Coordinates of N, CA and C in Angstrom, one line a residue:
M1 N 22.3 135.0 18.9 CA 21.8 134.7 20.2 C 23.0 134.1 21.1
Y2 N 23.2 134.6 22.2 CA 24.2 134.1 23.1 C 23.7 132.7 23.7
K3 N 24.7 131.8 24.0 CA 24.3 130.5 24.4 C 24.7 130.1 25.8
I4 N 25.5 131.0 26.4 CA 25.9 130.7 27.8 C 26.2 132.0 28.5
V5 N 25.9 132.0 29.8 CA 26.2 133.3 30.6 C 26.9 132.9 31.9
F6 N 28.0 133.6 32.1 CA 28.9 133.4 33.3 C 28.5 134.5 34.3
F7 N 28.3 134.1 35.5 CA 28.0 135.0 36.6 C 29.0 135.0 37.7
D8 N 29.6 136.1 38.1 CA 30.3 136.3 39.3 C 29.3 136.1 40.5
I9 N 29.8 135.9 41.7 CA 28.9 135.7 42.8 C 28.8 137.0 43.6
D10 N 29.8 137.3 44.4 CA 29.8 138.4 45.3 C 29.6 139.8 44.6
G11 N 28.5 140.5 44.9 CA 28.2 141.7 44.3 C 27.5 141.6 43.0
T12 N 27.3 140.4 42.5 CA 26.7 140.1 41.2 C 25.4 139.2 41.4
L13 N 25.6 138.0 41.8 CA 24.5 137.1 42.1 C 24.0 137.3 43.5
I14 N 24.8 137.7 44.4 CA 24.4 138.0 45.7 C 24.8 139.4 46.2
N15 N 24.0 139.9 47.1 CA 24.3 141.3 47.6 C 25.2 141.3 48.8
E16 N 25.3 142.5 49.4 CA 26.2 142.6 50.6 C 25.8 141.8 51.7
D17 N 24.5 141.4 51.8 CA 24.0 140.5 52.9 C 24.2 139.1 52.5
K18 N 24.9 138.8 51.4 CA 25.1 137.4 50.8 C 23.8 136.7 50.5
Q19 N 22.8 137.5 50.1 CA 21.5 136.9 49.7 C 21.3 137.1 48.2
I20 N 20.6 136.1 47.6 CA 20.3 136.2 46.1 C 19.0 137.0 46.0
P21 N 19.0 138.1 45.3 CA 17.7 138.8 45.1 C 16.7 137.9 44.4
A22 N 15.4 138.1 44.8 CA 14.3 137.2 44.2 C 14.3 137.4 42.6
S23 N 14.6 138.6 42.1 CA 14.5 138.8 40.7 C 15.7 138.0 40.0
T24 N 16.8 137.9 40.7 CA 17.9 137.1 40.1 C 17.6 135.6 40.1
L25 N 17.0 135.1 41.1 CA 16.6 133.7 41.1 C 15.7 133.4 39.9
E26 N 14.7 134.3 39.8 CA 13.7 134.1 38.7 C 14.4 134.2 37.3
A27 N 15.3 135.2 37.2 CA 16.0 135.4 35.9 C 16.8 134.2 35.5
V28 N 17.6 133.6 36.5 CA 18.4 132.4 36.2 C 17.5 131.3 35.8
H29 N 16.4 131.1 36.4 CA 15.4 130.0 36.1 C 14.9 130.2 34.7
Q30 N 14.5 131.4 34.3 CA 14.0 131.7 33.0 C 15.1 131.5 31.9
L31 N 16.3 131.9 32.3 CA 17.4 131.7 31.3 C 17.5 130.2 31.0
K32 N 17.5 129.3 32.0 CA 17.6 127.9 31.7 C 16.4 127.4 30.9
Q33 N 15.2 127.9 31.2 CA 14.0 127.5 30.4 C 14.2 127.9 28.9
R34 N 14.9 128.9 28.6 CA 15.1 129.3 27.2 C 16.3 128.6 26.6
G35 N 16.9 127.6 27.3 CA 18.0 126.8 26.8 C 19.4 127.5 26.8
I36 N 19.5 128.6 27.6 CA 20.8 129.3 27.7 C 21.4 128.8 29.1
E37 N 22.6 128.4 29.0 CA 23.3 127.8 30.2 C 23.9 128.8 31.1
P38 N 23.4 128.9 32.4 CA 24.1 129.7 33.4 C 25.2 129.0 34.1
V39 N 26.3 129.7 34.2 CA 27.5 129.1 34.8 C 28.1 130.2 35.8
I40 N 28.5 129.7 37.0 CA 29.1 130.5 38.0 C 30.6 130.7 37.7
A41 N 31.1 132.0 37.8 CA 32.5 132.2 37.6 C 32.9 133.1 38.8
T42 N 33.7 132.5 39.7 CA 33.9 133.2 41.0 C 35.4 133.0 41.5
G43 N 35.7 133.9 42.4 CA 37.0 133.7 43.1 C 36.9 132.7 44.2
R44 N 35.7 132.4 44.6 CA 35.5 131.4 45.7 C 35.9 130.0 45.3
A45 N 36.2 129.2 46.3 CA 36.4 127.8 46.1 C 35.1 127.0 45.9
P46 N 35.1 125.8 45.3 CA 33.9 125.1 45.1 C 33.1 124.8 46.4
Y47 N 33.9 124.5 47.5 CA 33.2 124.2 48.8 C 32.6 125.4 49.4
F48 N 32.8 126.6 48.9 CA 32.2 127.8 49.4 C 30.8 128.1 48.7
I49 N 30.6 127.5 47.6 CA 29.4 127.9 46.7 C 28.3 126.8 46.6
K50 N 28.5 125.7 47.3 CA 27.5 124.6 47.0 C 26.1 125.0 47.4
P51 N 25.8 125.6 48.5 CA 24.4 125.9 48.8 C 23.8 126.9 47.8
L52 N 24.6 127.9 47.4 CA 24.2 128.9 46.5 C 23.9 128.3 45.1
A53 N 24.8 127.4 44.7 CA 24.7 126.7 43.4 C 23.4 125.9 43.3
E54 N 23.2 125.2 44.5 CA 22.0 124.3 44.5 C 20.7 125.2 44.5
Q55 N 20.8 126.3 45.2 CA 19.6 127.2 45.2 C 19.3 127.7 43.8
L56 N 20.3 128.0 43.0 CA 20.2 128.5 41.7 C 19.9 127.4 40.7
G57 N 20.2 126.2 41.1 CA 20.1 125.0 40.1 C 21.2 125.0 39.1
I58 N 22.4 125.4 39.5 CA 23.5 125.5 38.6 C 24.6 124.5 39.0
D59 N 25.0 123.6 38.0 CA 26.0 122.6 38.3 C 27.3 122.8 37.5
S60 N 27.5 123.9 36.9 CA 28.7 124.2 36.1 C 29.3 125.5 36.7
Y61 N 30.6 125.5 37.0 CA 31.2 126.7 37.6 C 32.7 126.7 37.3
V62 N 33.2 128.0 37.3 CA 34.6 128.3 37.3 C 35.0 128.9 38.6
C63 N 35.8 128.2 39.4 CA 36.1 128.7 40.7 C 37.6 129.1 40.9
M64 N 37.8 129.7 42.1 CA 39.2 130.1 42.4 C 39.9 130.9 41.3
N65 N 39.1 131.9 40.8 CA 39.6 132.8 39.8 C 40.2 132.1 38.6
G66 N 39.4 131.0 38.1 CA 39.8 130.3 36.9 C 40.7 129.1 37.2
G67 N 41.0 128.8 38.4 CA 41.9 127.7 38.7 C 41.3 126.4 38.7
Y68 N 40.0 126.3 38.7 CA 39.3 125.0 38.8 C 37.9 125.2 38.2
A69 N 37.7 124.4 37.1 CA 36.4 124.5 36.4 C 35.7 123.2 36.3
V70 N 34.4 123.2 36.5 CA 33.5 122.0 36.5 C 32.4 122.3 35.5
Y71 N 32.0 121.3 34.7 CA 30.9 121.4 33.8 C 29.9 120.3 34.1
R72 N 28.7 120.7 34.4 CA 27.6 119.7 34.8 C 28.1 118.6 35.7
G73 N 28.8 119.1 36.8 CA 29.2 118.2 37.9 C 30.5 117.5 37.7
E74 N 31.2 117.7 36.5 CA 32.4 117.0 36.2 C 33.6 117.9 36.1
P75 N 34.6 117.8 36.9 CA 35.8 118.6 36.8 C 36.5 118.5 35.4
L76 N 36.8 119.6 34.8 CA 37.4 119.6 33.5 C 38.7 120.4 33.3
Y77 N 39.0 121.2 34.3 CA 40.2 122.0 34.2 C 40.8 122.3 35.5
K78 N 42.1 122.2 35.7 CA 42.7 122.5 37.0 C 44.0 123.2 36.7
R79 N 44.2 124.3 37.4 CA 45.5 125.1 37.3 C 46.1 125.3 38.7
I80 N 47.1 124.5 38.9 CA 47.7 124.6 40.3 C 48.9 125.5 40.4
I81 N 49.2 125.9 41.6 CA 50.4 126.7 41.9 C 51.6 125.9 42.1
E82 N 52.7 126.2 41.5 CA 53.9 125.5 41.6 C 54.5 125.5 43.1
K83 N 54.9 124.4 43.5 CA 55.4 124.3 44.9 C 56.6 125.2 45.2
S84 N 57.5 125.4 44.2 CA 58.6 126.2 44.4 C 58.2 127.7 44.6
S85 N 57.2 128.1 43.9 CA 56.7 129.5 44.0 C 56.0 129.6 45.4
M86 N 55.3 128.6 45.8 CA 54.6 128.7 47.1 C 55.7 128.7 48.3
E87 N 56.7 128.0 48.1 CA 57.7 128.0 49.1 C 58.3 129.4 49.3
A88 N 58.6 130.1 48.3 CA 59.1 131.4 48.4 C 58.1 132.4 49.0
L89 N 56.8 132.2 48.6 CA 55.8 133.1 49.2 C 55.6 132.8 50.7
V90 N 55.6 131.6 51.1 CA 55.4 131.2 52.5 C 56.6 131.8 53.3
A91 N 57.8 131.8 52.8 CA 58.9 132.3 53.5 C 58.8 133.8 53.6
L92 N 58.4 134.5 52.5 CA 58.3 135.9 52.6 C 57.2 136.4 53.5
A93 N 56.0 135.7 53.5 CA 54.9 136.0 54.3 C 55.3 135.8 55.8
A94 N 56.0 134.8 56.1 CA 56.5 134.5 57.5 C 57.4 135.6 57.9
K95 N 58.3 136.1 57.0 CA 59.2 137.2 57.4 C 58.5 138.4 57.8
H96 N 57.3 138.7 57.1 CA 56.6 139.9 57.4 C 55.4 139.7 58.4
K97 N 55.3 138.4 58.9 CA 54.3 138.1 59.8 C 52.9 138.2 59.3
H98 N 52.7 137.9 58.0 CA 51.4 137.9 57.3 C 50.9 136.5 57.2
S99 N 49.7 136.3 57.5 CA 49.1 134.9 57.4 C 48.6 134.6 56.0
L100 N 48.6 133.2 55.8 CA 48.2 132.7 54.5 C 47.0 131.7 54.7
V101 N 46.2 131.6 53.7 CA 45.2 130.5 53.6 C 45.4 129.8 52.3
F102 N 45.5 128.4 52.3 CA 45.8 127.6 51.1 C 44.5 126.9 50.7
E103 N 44.1 127.1 49.5 CA 42.9 126.5 49.0 C 43.2 125.3 48.1
G104 N 42.8 124.2 48.5 CA 42.9 123.0 47.7 C 41.6 122.7 47.0
E105 N 41.5 121.4 46.5 CA 40.3 121.1 45.7 C 39.1 120.8 46.6
H106 N 39.3 120.3 47.8 CA 38.2 119.9 48.6 C 38.2 120.6 50.0
A107 N 39.3 121.3 50.3 CA 39.4 121.9 51.7 C 40.4 123.0 51.6
F108 N 40.4 123.9 52.7 CA 41.3 125.0 52.8 C 41.8 125.1 54.2
F109 N 43.1 125.5 54.4 CA 43.7 125.6 55.7 C 44.5 126.8 55.8
T110 N 44.8 127.3 57.0 CA 45.6 128.5 57.3 C 46.8 128.1 58.0
D111 N 47.8 129.0 57.9 CA 49.1 128.8 58.6 C 49.1 129.6 59.9
A112 N 48.0 130.2 60.3 CA 47.9 131.0 61.5 C 46.7 130.7 62.3
E113 N 46.9 130.5 63.6 CA 45.7 130.2 64.4 C 45.1 131.5 65.0
E114 N 43.8 131.6 64.8 CA 43.0 132.7 65.4 C 43.6 134.1 65.0
H115 N 44.0 134.2 63.7 CA 44.5 135.5 63.3 C 43.3 136.4 62.9
P116 N 43.3 137.6 63.5 CA 42.1 138.5 63.2 C 41.9 138.8 61.7
F117 N 42.9 138.9 61.0 CA 42.7 139.2 59.5 C 42.1 138.1 58.8
V118 N 42.5 136.9 59.2 CA 41.9 135.7 58.5 C 40.5 135.5 58.9
I119 N 40.2 135.7 60.2 CA 38.8 135.6 60.7 C 37.9 136.6 60.1
G120 N 38.4 137.9 60.0 CA 37.6 139.0 59.4 C 37.3 138.8 58.0
A121 N 38.3 138.4 57.2 CA 38.2 138.3 55.7 C 37.3 137.1 55.4
V122 N 37.7 135.9 55.9 CA 36.9 134.7 55.6 C 35.5 134.8 56.1
S123 N 35.3 135.3 57.3 CA 33.9 135.5 57.8 C 33.0 136.4 56.9
S124 N 33.7 137.3 56.2 CA 32.9 138.2 55.4 C 32.2 137.5 54.2
L125 N 32.7 136.3 53.9 CA 32.2 135.4 52.8 C 31.0 134.6 53.3
K126 N 30.8 134.6 54.7 CA 29.7 133.8 55.3 C 30.0 132.3 55.1
V127 N 31.2 131.9 55.3 CA 31.6 130.5 55.1 C 32.3 130.1 56.4
D128 N 32.5 128.8 56.6 CA 33.3 128.3 57.8 C 34.7 128.8 57.7
L129 N 35.3 129.0 58.9 CA 36.7 129.4 58.9 C 37.6 128.2 58.6
P130 N 38.8 128.4 58.1 CA 39.7 127.3 57.7 C 40.3 126.7 59.0
A131 N 40.6 125.4 59.0 CA 41.3 124.8 60.0 C 42.8 125.1 59.9
Y132 N 43.5 124.8 61.0 CA 45.0 125.1 61.0 C 45.8 124.0 60.6
D133 N 46.6 124.2 59.5 CA 47.6 123.2 59.0 C 48.6 124.0 58.2
P134 N 49.7 124.5 58.8 CA 50.6 125.3 58.0 C 51.4 124.5 56.9
H135 N 51.3 123.2 56.9 CA 52.0 122.4 56.0 C 51.1 121.8 54.9
F136 N 49.8 122.2 54.9 CA 48.8 121.6 53.9 C 49.3 121.8 52.5
W137 N 50.0 122.9 52.2 CA 50.4 123.2 50.8 C 51.5 122.3 50.3
K138 N 52.2 121.7 51.2 CA 53.3 120.8 50.9 C 52.9 119.5 50.3
T139 N 51.7 119.0 50.7 CA 51.2 117.7 50.3 C 50.0 117.7 49.5
N140 N 49.5 118.9 49.1 CA 48.2 119.0 48.3 C 48.4 120.0 47.2
D141 N 47.6 119.7 46.1 CA 47.6 120.7 45.0 C 46.8 121.9 45.5
I142 N 47.4 123.1 45.3 CA 46.8 124.4 45.7 C 46.5 125.2 44.5
Y143 N 45.3 125.7 44.5 CA 44.8 126.4 43.3 C 44.8 128.0 43.5
Q144 N 44.7 128.4 44.8 CA 44.7 129.8 45.1 C 45.1 130.0 46.6
I145 N 45.6 131.1 46.9 CA 46.1 131.4 48.2 C 45.5 132.8 48.6
F146 N 45.1 132.9 49.9 CA 44.7 134.2 50.4 C 45.9 134.7 51.2
L147 N 46.4 135.9 50.9 CA 47.4 136.6 51.6 C 46.8 137.7 52.4
H148 N 47.0 137.7 53.7 CA 46.3 138.6 54.6 C 47.3 139.7 55.1
C149 N 47.1 140.9 54.5 CA 47.9 142.1 54.9 C 47.1 143.3 54.5
E150 N 47.6 144.4 55.1 CA 46.9 145.7 54.8 C 47.5 146.2 53.4
E151 N 46.7 147.1 52.8 CA 47.1 147.6 51.5 C 48.5 148.3 51.5
A152 N 48.8 148.9 52.6 CA 50.1 149.6 52.8 C 51.3 148.7 52.7
D153 N 51.0 147.4 52.9 CA 52.1 146.4 52.9 C 52.2 145.6 51.6
E154 N 51.4 145.9 50.7 CA 51.4 145.1 49.4 C 52.8 145.2 48.7
H155 N 53.4 146.4 48.8 CA 54.7 146.6 48.1 C 55.7 145.6 48.6
L156 N 55.6 144.9 49.7 CA 56.5 144.0 50.2 C 56.6 142.7 49.3
Y157 N 55.6 142.6 48.5 CA 55.5 141.4 47.6 C 55.8 141.6 46.2
E158 N 56.3 142.8 45.9 CA 56.7 143.2 44.5 C 57.6 142.1 43.9
E159 N 58.5 141.6 44.7 CA 59.5 140.6 44.1 C 58.8 139.3 43.7
M160 N 57.5 139.1 44.1 CA 56.8 137.9 43.7 C 56.0 138.0 42.5
K161 N 55.9 139.2 41.9 CA 55.0 139.5 40.8 C 55.3 138.6 39.6
S162 N 56.5 138.1 39.4 CA 56.8 137.3 38.3 C 56.2 135.9 38.4
D163 N 55.9 135.5 39.7 CA 55.3 134.2 39.9 C 53.8 134.3 40.2
F164 N 53.4 135.4 40.7 CA 52.0 135.5 41.2 C 51.3 136.7 40.7
K165 N 50.0 136.6 40.6 CA 49.1 137.8 40.4 C 48.4 138.0 41.7
L166 N 48.4 139.2 42.1 CA 47.7 139.6 43.4 C 46.5 140.5 43.1
I167 N 45.3 140.1 43.7 CA 44.1 140.8 43.5 C 43.5 141.1 44.9
R168 N 43.4 142.3 45.3 CA 42.8 142.6 46.6 C 41.2 142.5 46.5
W169 N 40.7 141.8 47.5 CA 39.2 141.6 47.6 C 38.6 142.0 48.9
H170 N 39.5 142.3 49.9 CA 39.1 142.7 51.2 C 40.2 143.6 51.8
Q171 N 39.8 144.5 52.7 CA 40.8 145.4 53.3 C 42.0 144.7 53.9
H172 N 41.8 143.4 54.3 CA 42.9 142.6 54.9 C 43.2 141.4 54.1
A173 N 42.7 141.2 52.9 CA 43.0 140.0 52.1 C 43.2 140.2 50.6
I174 N 44.1 139.4 50.1 CA 44.4 139.4 48.6 C 44.3 138.0 48.1
D175 N 43.7 137.8 46.9 CA 43.8 136.6 46.2 C 45.2 136.5 45.5
V176 N 45.8 135.3 45.7 CA 47.1 135.1 45.1 C 46.9 133.9 44.0
L177 N 47.1 134.3 42.8 CA 47.0 133.3 41.7 C 48.3 133.1 41.0
P178 N 48.5 132.1 40.2 CA 49.7 132.0 39.3 C 49.8 133.3 38.4
A179 N 50.9 133.7 38.1 CA 51.1 134.9 37.2 C 50.3 134.6 35.9
G180 N 49.5 135.6 35.5 CA 48.7 135.4 34.2 C 47.4 134.7 34.5
G181 N 47.2 134.3 35.7 CA 45.9 133.6 36.0 C 44.7 134.6 36.0
S182 N 43.5 134.0 35.7 CA 42.3 134.8 35.7 C 41.1 133.9 35.5
K183 N 39.9 134.4 35.7 CA 38.7 133.6 35.4 C 38.6 133.3 33.9
A184 N 39.2 134.1 33.1 CA 39.1 133.9 31.6 C 39.8 132.5 31.3
Q185 N 40.8 132.1 32.0 CA 41.5 130.8 31.7 C 40.5 129.7 31.8
G186 N 39.9 129.6 33.0 CA 38.9 128.5 33.2 C 37.7 128.6 32.3
I187 N 37.3 129.8 32.0 CA 36.2 130.0 31.0 C 36.6 129.5 29.6
A188 N 37.8 129.8 29.2 CA 38.3 129.4 27.9 C 38.3 127.8 27.8
A189 N 38.8 127.2 28.9 CA 38.8 125.7 28.9 C 37.4 125.1 28.8
L190 N 36.5 125.7 29.6 CA 35.1 125.2 29.6 C 34.5 125.4 28.2
L191 N 34.6 126.5 27.6 CA 34.0 126.8 26.3 C 34.6 125.8 25.2
E192 N 35.9 125.6 25.3 CA 36.5 124.7 24.3 C 35.9 123.3 24.4
L193 N 35.7 122.8 25.7 CA 35.2 121.5 25.9 C 33.8 121.3 25.3
I194 N 33.0 122.3 25.5 CA 31.6 122.2 25.0 C 31.4 122.7 23.6
G195 N 32.4 123.1 23.0 CA 32.3 123.5 21.6 C 31.7 124.9 21.3
L196 N 32.0 125.8 22.2 CA 31.5 127.2 22.1 C 32.7 128.1 21.9
K197 N 32.4 129.3 21.4 CA 33.4 130.3 21.2 C 33.2 131.4 22.2
P198 N 34.2 132.2 22.5 CA 34.0 133.4 23.4 C 32.8 134.3 23.0
E199 N 32.7 134.5 21.7 CA 31.6 135.4 21.2 C 30.2 134.8 21.5
D200 N 30.1 133.5 21.8 CA 28.8 132.9 22.2 C 28.4 133.2 23.6
A201 N 29.3 133.8 24.4 CA 29.2 133.9 25.8 C 29.0 135.4 26.3
V202 N 28.3 135.5 27.4 CA 28.1 136.7 28.1 C 28.6 136.5 29.5
A203 N 29.1 137.6 30.2 CA 29.5 137.5 31.5 C 29.1 138.8 32.3
F204 N 28.7 138.5 33.6 CA 28.3 139.6 34.5 C 29.3 139.6 35.7
G205 N 29.8 140.8 36.0 CA 30.7 140.9 37.2 C 30.7 142.3 37.8
D206 N 31.5 142.4 38.9 CA 31.5 143.7 39.5 C 32.9 144.1 40.1
G207 N 33.8 143.1 40.1 CA 35.1 143.4 40.8 C 36.3 143.4 39.9
L208 N 37.4 143.7 40.5 CA 38.7 143.7 39.7 C 39.1 142.4 39.2
N209 N 38.7 141.3 39.8 CA 39.0 140.0 39.3 C 38.1 139.6 38.1
D210 N 37.2 140.5 37.7 CA 36.3 140.2 36.6 C 36.8 140.9 35.3
I211 N 37.9 141.6 35.4 CA 38.4 142.4 34.2 C 38.6 141.5 33.0
E212 N 39.4 140.4 33.2 CA 39.7 139.5 32.1 C 38.5 138.8 31.6
M213 N 37.6 138.4 32.5 CA 36.4 137.7 32.1 C 35.5 138.6 31.2
L214 N 35.3 139.8 31.6 CA 34.4 140.7 30.8 C 35.1 141.0 29.4
S215 N 36.4 141.1 29.4 CA 37.1 141.4 28.2 C 37.1 140.2 27.2
F216 N 37.1 139.0 27.8 CA 37.2 137.8 27.0 C 36.0 137.3 26.2
V217 N 34.8 137.5 26.9 CA 33.6 137.0 26.3 C 33.0 137.9 25.2
G218 N 32.0 137.4 24.6 CA 31.4 138.2 23.5 C 30.7 139.5 24.0
H219 N 30.2 139.5 25.2 CA 29.6 140.7 25.8 C 29.8 140.7 27.3
G220 N 30.5 141.7 27.8 CA 30.7 141.8 29.2 C 29.8 142.9 29.9
V221 N 29.2 142.5 31.0 CA 28.2 143.4 31.6 C 28.7 143.7 33.1
A222 N 28.9 144.9 33.4 CA 29.3 145.3 34.7 C 28.1 145.7 35.5
M223 N 28.0 145.3 36.8 CA 26.9 145.6 37.7 C 27.0 147.1 38.0
G224 N 25.8 147.7 38.4 CA 25.8 149.1 38.8 C 26.6 149.4 40.0
N225 N 26.9 148.4 40.8 CA 27.7 148.5 42.0 C 29.1 148.2 41.8
S226 N 29.6 148.1 40.5 CA 30.9 147.7 40.2 C 32.0 148.6 40.7
H227 N 33.2 148.0 40.9 CA 34.4 148.8 41.2 C 34.6 149.7 39.9
P228 N 34.9 151.0 40.1 CA 35.0 151.9 39.0 C 36.1 151.5 38.0
D229 N 37.1 150.8 38.4 CA 38.1 150.4 37.5 C 37.7 149.2 36.6
L230 N 36.6 148.6 36.8 CA 36.1 147.6 36.0 C 35.4 148.1 34.8
L231 N 34.7 149.3 34.9 CA 33.8 149.8 33.9 C 34.4 150.0 32.5
P232 N 35.7 150.4 32.4 CA 36.3 150.5 31.0 C 36.3 149.2 30.2
Y233 N 36.2 148.1 30.9 CA 36.3 146.7 30.3 C 35.0 146.1 30.0
A234 N 33.9 146.8 30.3 CA 32.5 146.3 30.1 C 31.9 146.9 28.8
D235 N 31.1 146.1 28.2 CA 30.4 146.5 27.0 C 29.1 147.2 27.4
D236 N 28.6 146.9 28.6 CA 27.4 147.4 29.2 C 27.5 147.6 30.7
V237 N 26.7 148.4 31.2 CA 26.5 148.5 32.7 C 25.1 148.4 33.0
T238 N 24.7 147.5 33.9 CA 23.3 147.3 34.3 C 23.1 148.0 35.6
T239 N 22.0 147.7 36.3 CA 21.7 148.4 37.5 C 22.4 147.6 38.7
H240 N 22.2 148.2 39.9 CA 22.8 147.6 41.1 C 22.2 146.2 41.4
V241 N 23.0 145.4 42.0 CA 22.6 144.0 42.3 C 21.3 144.0 43.1
D242 N 21.0 145.0 43.9 CA 19.7 145.0 44.6 C 18.7 145.8 43.9
E243 N 19.0 146.2 42.7 CA 18.0 146.9 41.8 C 17.7 146.1 40.6
D244 N 17.6 144.8 40.7 CA 17.3 143.8 39.6 C 18.4 143.9 38.5
G245 N 19.7 144.0 38.9 CA 20.8 144.2 38.0 C 20.9 143.0 37.0
I246 N 20.8 141.8 37.5 CA 20.9 140.6 36.6 C 19.7 140.6 35.7
R247 N 18.5 140.7 36.2 CA 17.4 140.6 35.3 C 17.4 141.7 34.2
N248 N 17.7 143.0 34.7 CA 17.7 144.1 33.7 C 18.8 143.9 32.7
G249 N 19.9 143.4 33.1 CA 21.0 143.2 32.1 C 20.6 142.1 31.1
L250 N 20.0 141.0 31.5 CA 19.6 140.0 30.6 C 18.5 140.4 29.7
I251 N 17.6 141.2 30.2 CA 16.5 141.8 29.3 C 17.1 142.7 28.2
K252 N 18.0 143.5 28.6 CA 18.6 144.4 27.7 C 19.3 143.7 26.5
L253 N 19.8 142.5 26.8 CA 20.5 141.7 25.8 C 19.6 140.8 25.0
G254 N 18.3 140.9 25.4 CA 17.3 140.1 24.7 C 17.3 138.6 25.1
L255 N 17.9 138.3 26.3 CA 18.0 136.9 26.7 C 16.8 136.5 27.6
L256 N 16.0 137.5 28.0 CA 14.8 137.2 28.8 C 13.6 137.9 28.1

């Protein structure tokens, strides 16, 4: 019997309208009743997920693609980006006139005022827009960065691949993590703290930033609406997020 289940948010717990399907709410509630712990595992920052976590009754989460993990309300793992690496990225992005958003532990800020790419990408998450502070990264720990550029310009950052991992999540935005970073890092730290092994865990996801997570746990489940490149890393594929994907996947595993 699996003891813990990690859930991605966008496209997994919530649909394109950023709503939690009723069947998903009920499934998470039933999972808790059976003594199986639900944990959020997302690319989002912790301040982006509070209302959703409260609605689901979940107080454990792995955020910022593994950069920050909390168990039952208590922070337990932090993976920050080195200042020297950020300095090089900031200079390169400025050279190409690409805007950045810096995600700290409690707040996030952008180095560009009223940039359409920033507004479009961040607004798609249905969260508040970042305030302007181009120097926020100099005086605060940063766990993840949004780089705003079109796909055709990604090659301009090839020289940064030894310092950073880039994962596109929007037509105008890329998650920037430390090289080798992934949700699996935060999950590994959380599991070690509570005395569980990867084989005790299940994970549900739909995006490219879920590859390592689905590969790491005992059983990885891809949503029916998943990016095609995620499917080879999944042990199972459930139905679409709007077609009871979470509930159907949990039933198939015998967890409901």
